[in-house]
Amino acid sequence: MARFLDVQHPFFKPLWRRIVTVAACLGWALLELSWGGPMWALLFGLIGLYCAYQFFVVFDPKEAETKEEDS
């Protein structure tokens, strides 16, 4: 069964996609904060931090290749 937010998916193998995903989440958090929406800012900030950790600390491109071959 697929996970809800599978950050180890082969789609995220290219570095630029991981960078854009993290930047979009954190950028949206800053935008929400500037608009006065602290709840949404917190939500998107946490998602951005989670993705940053998963993409740049834990991510294993070899595992993504294995998943790509299994598909």
CSV table of C-alpha atoms in Angstrom, one decimal:
chain,number,residue,atom,x,y,z
A,1,MET,CA,0.0,0.0,0.0
A,2,ALA,CA,1.4,3.4,-1.0
A,3,ARG,CA,2.1,6.0,1.7
A,4,PHE,CA,0.1,9.2,1.7
A,5,LEU,CA,3.2,11.4,1.1
A,6,ASP,CA,5.8,9.1,-0.4
A,7,VAL,CA,8.9,11.3,-0.5
A,8,GLN,CA,11.0,8.4,-1.6
A,9,HIS,CA,9.1,8.1,-4.9
A,10,PRO,CA,11.2,8.1,-8.1
A,11,PHE,CA,9.6,11.4,-9.1
A,12,PHE,CA,11.8,13.1,-6.5
A,13,LYS,CA,15.1,11.6,-7.7
A,14,PRO,CA,16.3,14.7,-9.6
A,15,LEU,CA,17.7,17.2,-7.2
A,16,TRP,CA,15.9,20.2,-8.7
A,17,ARG,CA,12.5,18.7,-8.0
A,18,ARG,CA,13.4,18.3,-4.3
A,19,ILE,CA,14.7,21.8,-4.1
A,20,VAL,CA,11.6,23.3,-5.7
A,21,THR,CA,9.2,21.3,-3.5
A,22,VAL,CA,10.9,22.5,-0.3
A,23,ALA,CA,11.2,26.1,-1.5
A,24,ALA,CA,7.5,26.1,-2.5
A,25,CYS,CA,6.4,24.9,0.9
A,26,LEU,CA,8.6,27.2,2.9
A,27,GLY,CA,7.8,30.1,0.5
A,28,TRP,CA,4.1,29.5,0.9
A,29,ALA,CA,4.5,29.5,4.7
A,30,LEU,CA,6.2,32.9,4.6
A,31,LEU,CA,3.4,34.2,2.3
A,32,GLU,CA,0.7,32.9,4.7
A,33,LEU,CA,2.6,34.5,7.6
A,34,SER,CA,2.8,37.8,5.9
A,35,TRP,CA,-1.0,37.6,5.2
A,36,GLY,CA,-1.7,37.0,8.8
A,37,GLY,CA,-2.5,33.3,8.7
A,38,PRO,CA,-0.3,31.7,11.4
A,39,MET,CA,-2.1,28.4,11.3
A,40,TRP,CA,-1.5,27.9,7.6
A,41,ALA,CA,2.0,29.2,7.9
A,42,LEU,CA,2.7,26.7,10.6
A,43,LEU,CA,1.2,23.9,8.6
A,44,PHE,CA,3.2,24.7,5.4
A,45,GLY,CA,6.3,25.4,7.4
A,46,LEU,CA,6.2,22.0,9.0
A,47,ILE,CA,5.6,20.3,5.7
A,48,GLY,CA,8.5,22.2,4.2
A,49,LEU,CA,10.8,21.2,7.1
A,50,TYR,CA,9.6,17.6,6.9
A,51,CYS,CA,10.4,17.5,3.1
A,52,ALA,CA,13.8,19.2,3.7
A,53,TYR,CA,14.7,16.5,6.2
A,54,GLN,CA,13.5,13.6,4.0
A,55,PHE,CA,15.0,15.0,0.8
A,56,PHE,CA,18.4,16.1,2.0
A,57,VAL,CA,19.2,14.0,5.1
A,58,VAL,CA,17.4,10.7,4.6
A,59,PHE,CA,16.8,10.5,0.8
A,60,ASP,CA,18.5,7.6,-1.0
A,61,PRO,CA,18.5,7.8,-4.8
A,62,LYS,CA,19.3,4.1,-5.0
A,63,GLU,CA,16.1,3.3,-3.2
A,64,ALA,CA,14.2,5.5,-5.6
A,65,GLU,CA,15.7,3.6,-8.5
A,66,THR,CA,14.6,0.3,-6.9
A,67,LYS,CA,11.0,1.6,-6.6
A,68,GLU,CA,11.2,2.8,-10.2
A,69,GLU,CA,12.2,-0.6,-11.5
A,70,ASP,CA,9.4,-2.3,-9.4
A,71,SER,CA,6.7,-0.2,-11.1
